CSV table of C-alpha atoms in Angstrom, one decimal:
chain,number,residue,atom,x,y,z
A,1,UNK,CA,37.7,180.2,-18.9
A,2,UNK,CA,38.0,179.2,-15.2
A,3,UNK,CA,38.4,176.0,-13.5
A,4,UNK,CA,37.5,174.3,-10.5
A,5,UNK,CA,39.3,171.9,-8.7
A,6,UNK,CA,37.8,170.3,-5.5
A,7,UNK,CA,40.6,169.3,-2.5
A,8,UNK,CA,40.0,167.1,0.9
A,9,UNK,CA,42.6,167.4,3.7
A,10,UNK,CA,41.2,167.7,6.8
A,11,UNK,CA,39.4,169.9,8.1
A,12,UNK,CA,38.6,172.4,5.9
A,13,UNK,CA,39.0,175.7,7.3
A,14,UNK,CA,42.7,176.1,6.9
A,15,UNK,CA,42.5,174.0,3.3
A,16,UNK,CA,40.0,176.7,2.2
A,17,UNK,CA,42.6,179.6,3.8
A,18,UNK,CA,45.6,178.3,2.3
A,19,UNK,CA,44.2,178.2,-1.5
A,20,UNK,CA,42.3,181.3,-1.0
A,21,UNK,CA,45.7,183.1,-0.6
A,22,UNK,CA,46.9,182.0,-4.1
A,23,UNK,CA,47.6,184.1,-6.7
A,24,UNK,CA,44.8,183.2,-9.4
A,25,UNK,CA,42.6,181.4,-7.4
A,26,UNK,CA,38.9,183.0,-7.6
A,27,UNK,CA,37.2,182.1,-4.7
A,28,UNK,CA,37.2,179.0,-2.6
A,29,UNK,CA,34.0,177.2,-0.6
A,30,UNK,CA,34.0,174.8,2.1
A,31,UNK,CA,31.7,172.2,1.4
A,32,UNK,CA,31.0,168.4,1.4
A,33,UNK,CA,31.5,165.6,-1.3
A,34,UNK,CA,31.8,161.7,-1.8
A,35,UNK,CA,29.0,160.4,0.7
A,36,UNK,CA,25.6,159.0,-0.3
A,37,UNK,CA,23.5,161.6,1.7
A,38,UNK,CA,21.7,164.4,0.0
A,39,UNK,CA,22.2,167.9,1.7
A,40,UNK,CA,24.4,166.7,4.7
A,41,UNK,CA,24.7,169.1,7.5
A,42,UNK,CA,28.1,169.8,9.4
A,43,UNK,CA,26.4,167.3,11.9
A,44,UNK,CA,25.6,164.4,9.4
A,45,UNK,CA,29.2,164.5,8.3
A,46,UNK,CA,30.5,164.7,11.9
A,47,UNK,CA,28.9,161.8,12.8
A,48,UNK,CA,30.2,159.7,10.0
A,49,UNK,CA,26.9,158.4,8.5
A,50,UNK,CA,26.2,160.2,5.8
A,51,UNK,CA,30.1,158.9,4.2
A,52,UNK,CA,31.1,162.7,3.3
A,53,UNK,CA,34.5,164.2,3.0
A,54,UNK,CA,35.2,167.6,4.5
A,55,UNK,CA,36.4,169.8,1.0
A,56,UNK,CA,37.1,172.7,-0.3
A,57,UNK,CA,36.2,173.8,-4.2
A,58,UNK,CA,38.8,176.2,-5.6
A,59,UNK,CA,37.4,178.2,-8.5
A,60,UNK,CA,41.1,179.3,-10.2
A,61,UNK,CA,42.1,180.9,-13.8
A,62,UNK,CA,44.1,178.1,-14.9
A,63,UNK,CA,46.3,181.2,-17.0
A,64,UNK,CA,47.3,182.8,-14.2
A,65,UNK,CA,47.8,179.4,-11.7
A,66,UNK,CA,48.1,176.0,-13.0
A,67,UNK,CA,45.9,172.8,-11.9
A,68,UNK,CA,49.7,171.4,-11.0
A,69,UNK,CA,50.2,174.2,-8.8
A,70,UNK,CA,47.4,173.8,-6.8
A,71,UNK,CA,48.3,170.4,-6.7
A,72,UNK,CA,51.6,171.4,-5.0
A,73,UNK,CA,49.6,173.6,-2.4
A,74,UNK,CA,47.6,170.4,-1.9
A,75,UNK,CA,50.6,168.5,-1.0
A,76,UNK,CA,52.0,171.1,1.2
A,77,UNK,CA,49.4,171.5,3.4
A,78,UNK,CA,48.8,167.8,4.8
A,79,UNK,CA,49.9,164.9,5.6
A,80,UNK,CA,49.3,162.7,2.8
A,81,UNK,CA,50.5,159.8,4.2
A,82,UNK,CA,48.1,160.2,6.9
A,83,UNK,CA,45.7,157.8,8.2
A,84,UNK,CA,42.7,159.0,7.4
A,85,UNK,CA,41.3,155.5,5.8
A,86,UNK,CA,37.8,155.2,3.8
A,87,UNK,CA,37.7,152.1,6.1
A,88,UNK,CA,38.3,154.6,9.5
A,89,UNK,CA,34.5,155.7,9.6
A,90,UNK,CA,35.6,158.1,13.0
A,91,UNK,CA,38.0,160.0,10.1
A,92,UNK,CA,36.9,159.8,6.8
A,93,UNK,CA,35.5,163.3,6.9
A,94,UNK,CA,39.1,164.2,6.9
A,95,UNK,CA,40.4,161.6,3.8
A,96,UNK,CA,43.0,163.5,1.8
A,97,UNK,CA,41.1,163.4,-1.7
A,98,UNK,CA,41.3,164.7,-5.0
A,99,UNK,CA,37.7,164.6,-6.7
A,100,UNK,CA,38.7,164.8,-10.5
A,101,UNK,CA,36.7,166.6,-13.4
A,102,UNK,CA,38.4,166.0,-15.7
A,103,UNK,CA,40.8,163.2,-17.7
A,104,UNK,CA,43.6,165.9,-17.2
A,105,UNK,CA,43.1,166.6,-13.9
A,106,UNK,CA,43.0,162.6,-13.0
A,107,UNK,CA,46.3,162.3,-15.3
A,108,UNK,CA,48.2,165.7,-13.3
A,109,UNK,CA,47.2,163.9,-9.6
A,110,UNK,CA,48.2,160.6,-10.8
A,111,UNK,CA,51.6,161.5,-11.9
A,112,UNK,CA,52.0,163.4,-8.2
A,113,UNK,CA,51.1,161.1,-6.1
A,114,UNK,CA,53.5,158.7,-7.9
A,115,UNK,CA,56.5,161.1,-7.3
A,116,UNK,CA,55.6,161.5,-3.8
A,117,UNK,CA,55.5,157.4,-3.1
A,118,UNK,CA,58.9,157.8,-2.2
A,119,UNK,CA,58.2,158.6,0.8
A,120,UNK,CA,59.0,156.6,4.0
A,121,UNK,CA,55.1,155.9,4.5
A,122,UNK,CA,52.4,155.6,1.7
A,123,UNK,CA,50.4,158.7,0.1
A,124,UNK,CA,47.4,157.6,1.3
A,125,UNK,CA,45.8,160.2,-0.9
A,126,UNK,CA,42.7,158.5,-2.9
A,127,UNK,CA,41.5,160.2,-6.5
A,128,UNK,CA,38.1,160.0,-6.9
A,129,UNK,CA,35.7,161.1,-10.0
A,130,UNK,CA,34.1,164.6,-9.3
A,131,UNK,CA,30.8,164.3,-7.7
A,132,UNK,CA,28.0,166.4,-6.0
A,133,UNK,CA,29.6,169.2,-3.9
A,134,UNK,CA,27.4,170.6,-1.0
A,135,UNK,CA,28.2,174.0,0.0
A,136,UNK,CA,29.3,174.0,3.6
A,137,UNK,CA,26.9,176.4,6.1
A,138,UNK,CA,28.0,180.0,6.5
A,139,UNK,CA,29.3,179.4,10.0
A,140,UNK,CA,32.1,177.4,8.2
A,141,UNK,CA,32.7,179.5,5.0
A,142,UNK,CA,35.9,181.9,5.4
A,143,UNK,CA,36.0,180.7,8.7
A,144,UNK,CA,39.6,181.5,9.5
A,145,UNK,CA,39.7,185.1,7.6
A,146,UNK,CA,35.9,185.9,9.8
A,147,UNK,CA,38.0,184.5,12.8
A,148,UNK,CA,40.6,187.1,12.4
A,149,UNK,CA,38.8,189.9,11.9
A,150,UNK,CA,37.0,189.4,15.0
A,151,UNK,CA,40.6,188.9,17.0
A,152,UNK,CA,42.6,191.8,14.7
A,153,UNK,CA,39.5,194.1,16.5
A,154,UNK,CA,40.4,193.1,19.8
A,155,UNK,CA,44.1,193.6,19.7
């Protein structure tokens, strides 16, 4: 049976390129979460009023790749100590964030993020309870594969 899993950190296109490439992972979608508007555009989140995060939703077979492993992608491929703040309105559409779905999942991100406290600087990574994802528009989905195929034709 296949999963999904749902990952903020930053802006999504290279999240969404960087799971995509994973070995189990079923398709991926850039998208919003976490904010109180319904349907936000790319706008609405831009402008910080609608309170959404910039995600991706990973669709993976957890027998050939493990929730844990995409957890390790998710590490790799930020800055979790960053400061992206829920109190930083100008940046919370780029919160590093792991919406949970299940008690599993919230126990597997837990146990990371306390591992990785050792760095110099606090993961500033929040977990959140999985909530309404809105698909991204088509402009933003598979942007950085769409972006090169259009510069692979021009070399």
């Amino acid at each position: 049976m296949n999963e999904k899993a749902i990952f903020g950190a930053g802006c999504f296109w290279s999240v969404e390129e960087s799971f995509r490439e994973m070995k189990g992972v079923l398709s991926t979608q850039a998208g919003y979460a976490g904010g109180t508007l319904e349907s936000p555009s790319y706008e609405d989140v831009c402008s910080g009023t609608s309170g959404h995060i910039e995600v991706v939703e990973v669709s993976f077979d957890p027998e050939i790749v493990s929730y844990q492993e995409l957890l390790e992608k998710f590490f790799a491929i930020h800055d979790p100590t960053g400061d992206h703040r829920w109190d930083n309105v100008a940046k919370r559409q780029y919160q590093s964030v792991i919406f949970v779905s299940s008690q599993e999942q919230s126990k597997a991100a837990q146990s990371k993020i306390e591992k990785l406290q050792t760095f110099s600087r606090p993961v500033s990574t929040i977990i959140l309870p999985s909530t309404i994802f809105y698909p991204a528009e088509e402009r933003h989905q598979h942007y950085t594969q769409k972006r090169k195929q259009l510069y692979e034709g021009r070399i």
